[in-house]
């Protein structure tokens, strides 16, 4: 994996070979396997988790690994039911990557009149 990134940085390569990257990720990760369906998101997860776990075993305390410095964020998650008005207790998450659906964000922005689709 290191050789792939070294070649990318110091040669005139404009792209990284997806086959080489898949093989390298599968050789160093238990969760990324050749032959399984995987997308760019899973490849990014694998690389960031490797940087996170290999560089700082106490990263959960101080968030100083490269993954957290570049991609990390803190999110307050709370669920609200518009029918019964129930609101869950807030949960604070420190994740490297937070996934959400674009249509949910756009609908929320539209509900608050922050964007106009019409």
mmCIF file of C-alpha atoms in Angstrom:
data_model
loop_
_atom_site.group_PDB
_atom_site.id
_atom_site.type_symbol
_atom_site.label_atom_id
_atom_site.label_comp_id
_atom_site.label_asym_id
_atom_site.label_seq_id
_atom_site.Cartn_x
_atom_site.Cartn_y
_atom_site.Cartn_z
ATOM 1 C CA UNK A 1 0.000 0.000 0.000
ATOM 2 C CA UNK A 2 2.850 2.350 0.855
ATOM 3 C CA UNK A 3 4.481 1.665 -2.529
ATOM 4 C CA UNK A 4 1.275 2.602 -4.340
ATOM 5 C CA UNK A 5 1.166 6.002 -2.651
ATOM 6 C CA UNK A 6 4.905 6.579 -3.083
ATOM 7 C CA UNK A 7 4.622 5.826 -6.797
ATOM 8 C CA UNK A 8 1.644 8.161 -7.047
ATOM 9 C CA UNK A 9 3.429 11.022 -5.310
ATOM 10 C CA UNK A 10 6.836 10.767 -6.975
ATOM 11 C CA UNK A 11 5.934 9.597 -10.497
ATOM 12 C CA UNK A 12 3.866 11.219 -13.209
ATOM 13 C CA UNK A 13 0.821 9.074 -12.386
ATOM 14 C CA UNK A 14 -2.457 10.947 -12.498
ATOM 15 C CA UNK A 15 -4.446 7.991 -11.141
ATOM 16 C CA UNK A 16 -3.908 5.028 -8.861
ATOM 17 C CA UNK A 17 -4.594 1.642 -10.405
ATOM 18 C CA UNK A 18 -7.832 0.346 -8.900
ATOM 19 C CA UNK A 19 -6.648 -3.268 -9.258
ATOM 20 C CA UNK A 20 -3.389 -2.541 -7.435
ATOM 21 C CA UNK A 21 -5.250 -0.651 -4.714
ATOM 22 C CA UNK A 22 -7.802 -3.464 -4.233
ATOM 23 C CA UNK A 23 -5.030 -6.059 -3.960
ATOM 24 C CA UNK A 24 -3.073 -3.955 -1.478
ATOM 25 C CA UNK A 25 -6.151 -3.244 0.672
ATOM 26 C CA UNK A 26 -7.165 -6.890 0.736
ATOM 27 C CA UNK A 27 -3.657 -7.923 1.824
ATOM 28 C CA UNK A 28 -3.661 -5.596 4.851
ATOM 29 C CA UNK A 29 -7.325 -5.543 5.888
ATOM 30 C CA UNK A 30 -9.592 -8.243 7.239
ATOM 31 C CA UNK A 31 -12.721 -6.365 6.149
ATOM 32 C CA UNK A 32 -11.708 -5.567 2.557
ATOM 33 C CA UNK A 33 -11.584 -8.739 0.470
ATOM 34 C CA UNK A 34 -10.913 -9.326 -3.205
ATOM 35 C CA UNK A 35 -13.961 -10.632 -5.006
ATOM 36 C CA UNK A 36 -16.452 -8.975 -2.667
ATOM 37 C CA UNK A 37 -18.476 -6.024 -3.813
ATOM 38 C CA UNK A 38 -16.756 -2.887 -2.563
ATOM 39 C CA UNK A 39 -16.907 0.728 -3.622
ATOM 40 C CA UNK A 40 -14.748 3.799 -3.204
ATOM 41 C CA UNK A 41 -16.391 4.528 0.143
ATOM 42 C CA UNK A 42 -15.279 1.167 1.541
ATOM 43 C CA UNK A 43 -11.766 1.695 0.187
ATOM 44 C CA UNK A 44 -11.612 5.103 1.886
ATOM 45 C CA UNK A 45 -12.924 3.569 5.132
ATOM 46 C CA UNK A 46 -10.215 0.918 5.008
ATOM 47 C CA UNK A 47 -7.391 3.408 4.390
ATOM 48 C CA UNK A 48 -8.595 5.834 7.095
ATOM 49 C CA UNK A 49 -9.129 3.068 9.644
ATOM 50 C CA UNK A 50 -5.632 1.744 8.957
ATOM 51 C CA UNK A 51 -4.133 5.206 9.482
ATOM 52 C CA UNK A 52 -6.227 5.578 12.618
ATOM 53 C CA UNK A 53 -5.373 2.256 14.228
ATOM 54 C CA UNK A 54 -1.730 1.973 13.159
ATOM 55 C CA UNK A 55 -0.520 5.408 14.168
ATOM 56 C CA UNK A 56 -2.035 6.051 17.553
ATOM 57 C CA UNK A 57 -3.454 3.390 19.841
ATOM 58 C CA UNK A 58 -4.747 6.095 22.199
ATOM 59 C CA UNK A 59 -6.385 8.113 19.430
ATOM 60 C CA UNK A 60 -9.804 7.890 21.054
ATOM 61 C CA UNK A 61 -8.457 10.092 23.832
ATOM 62 C CA UNK A 62 -6.760 12.884 21.899
ATOM 63 C CA UNK A 63 -7.823 12.557 18.225
ATOM 64 C CA UNK A 64 -4.301 13.189 16.959
ATOM 65 C CA UNK A 65 -4.045 10.567 14.211
ATOM 66 C CA UNK A 66 -4.006 11.722 10.576
ATOM 67 C CA UNK A 67 -7.487 10.303 9.947
ATOM 68 C CA UNK A 68 -9.060 12.353 12.720
ATOM 69 C CA UNK A 69 -7.060 15.499 11.967
ATOM 70 C CA UNK A 70 -8.133 15.560 8.322
ATOM 71 C CA UNK A 71 -11.540 13.853 8.268
ATOM 72 C CA UNK A 72 -12.704 13.691 11.875
ATOM 73 C CA UNK A 73 -15.716 15.417 13.292
ATOM 74 C CA UNK A 74 -18.024 15.479 16.267
ATOM 75 C CA UNK A 75 -21.754 15.109 15.680
ATOM 76 C CA UNK A 76 -24.648 15.440 18.080
ATOM 77 C CA UNK A 77 -27.294 12.924 17.029
ATOM 78 C CA UNK A 78 -30.862 13.269 18.254
ATOM 79 C CA UNK A 79 -34.099 11.798 16.916
ATOM 80 C CA UNK A 80 -37.375 13.717 16.892
ATOM 81 C CA UNK A 81 -40.833 12.313 16.054
ATOM 82 C CA UNK A 82 -43.082 14.943 14.483
ATOM 83 C CA UNK A 83 -46.185 12.829 15.272
ATOM 84 C CA UNK A 84 -45.829 12.251 19.021
ATOM 85 C CA UNK A 85 -43.211 14.995 19.649
ATOM 86 C CA UNK A 86 -40.850 12.519 21.337
ATOM 87 C CA UNK A 87 -37.206 13.569 21.371
ATOM 88 C CA UNK A 88 -34.460 11.075 22.127
ATOM 89 C CA UNK A 89 -31.533 11.746 24.403
ATOM 90 C CA UNK A 90 -28.640 13.321 22.502
ATOM 91 C CA UNK A 91 -25.751 11.078 21.519
ATOM 92 C CA UNK A 92 -22.340 12.576 20.772
ATOM 93 C CA UNK A 93 -20.299 10.712 18.162
ATOM 94 C CA UNK A 94 -16.679 11.238 17.207
ATOM 95 C CA UNK A 95 -16.402 9.574 13.827
ATOM 96 C CA UNK A 96 -13.891 9.726 11.052
ATOM 97 C CA UNK A 97 -16.654 9.526 8.441
ATOM 98 C CA UNK A 98 -20.321 10.339 8.963
ATOM 99 C CA UNK A 99 -22.715 9.025 6.367
ATOM 100 C CA UNK A 100 -26.004 10.631 5.526
ATOM 101 C CA UNK A 101 -28.381 10.627 2.602
ATOM 102 C CA UNK A 102 -28.298 13.742 0.432
ATOM 103 C CA UNK A 103 -32.079 13.790 0.002
ATOM 104 C CA UNK A 104 -32.533 13.922 3.798
ATOM 105 C CA UNK A 105 -30.261 16.952 4.024
ATOM 106 C CA UNK A 106 -31.937 18.654 1.083
ATOM 107 C CA UNK A 107 -35.412 17.991 2.483
ATOM 108 C CA UNK A 108 -34.381 19.412 5.870
ATOM 109 C CA UNK A 109 -32.930 22.506 4.229
ATOM 110 C CA UNK A 110 -36.079 22.872 2.117
ATOM 111 C CA UNK A 111 -38.292 22.531 5.239
ATOM 112 C CA UNK A 112 -36.400 25.404 6.844
ATOM 113 C CA UNK A 113 -36.700 27.487 3.623
ATOM 114 C CA UNK A 114 -32.911 27.584 3.279
ATOM 115 C CA UNK A 115 -33.088 26.402 -0.323
ATOM 116 C CA UNK A 116 -35.722 26.584 -3.004
ATOM 117 C CA UNK A 117 -36.285 23.740 -5.471
ATOM 118 C CA UNK A 118 -38.890 25.611 -7.482
#
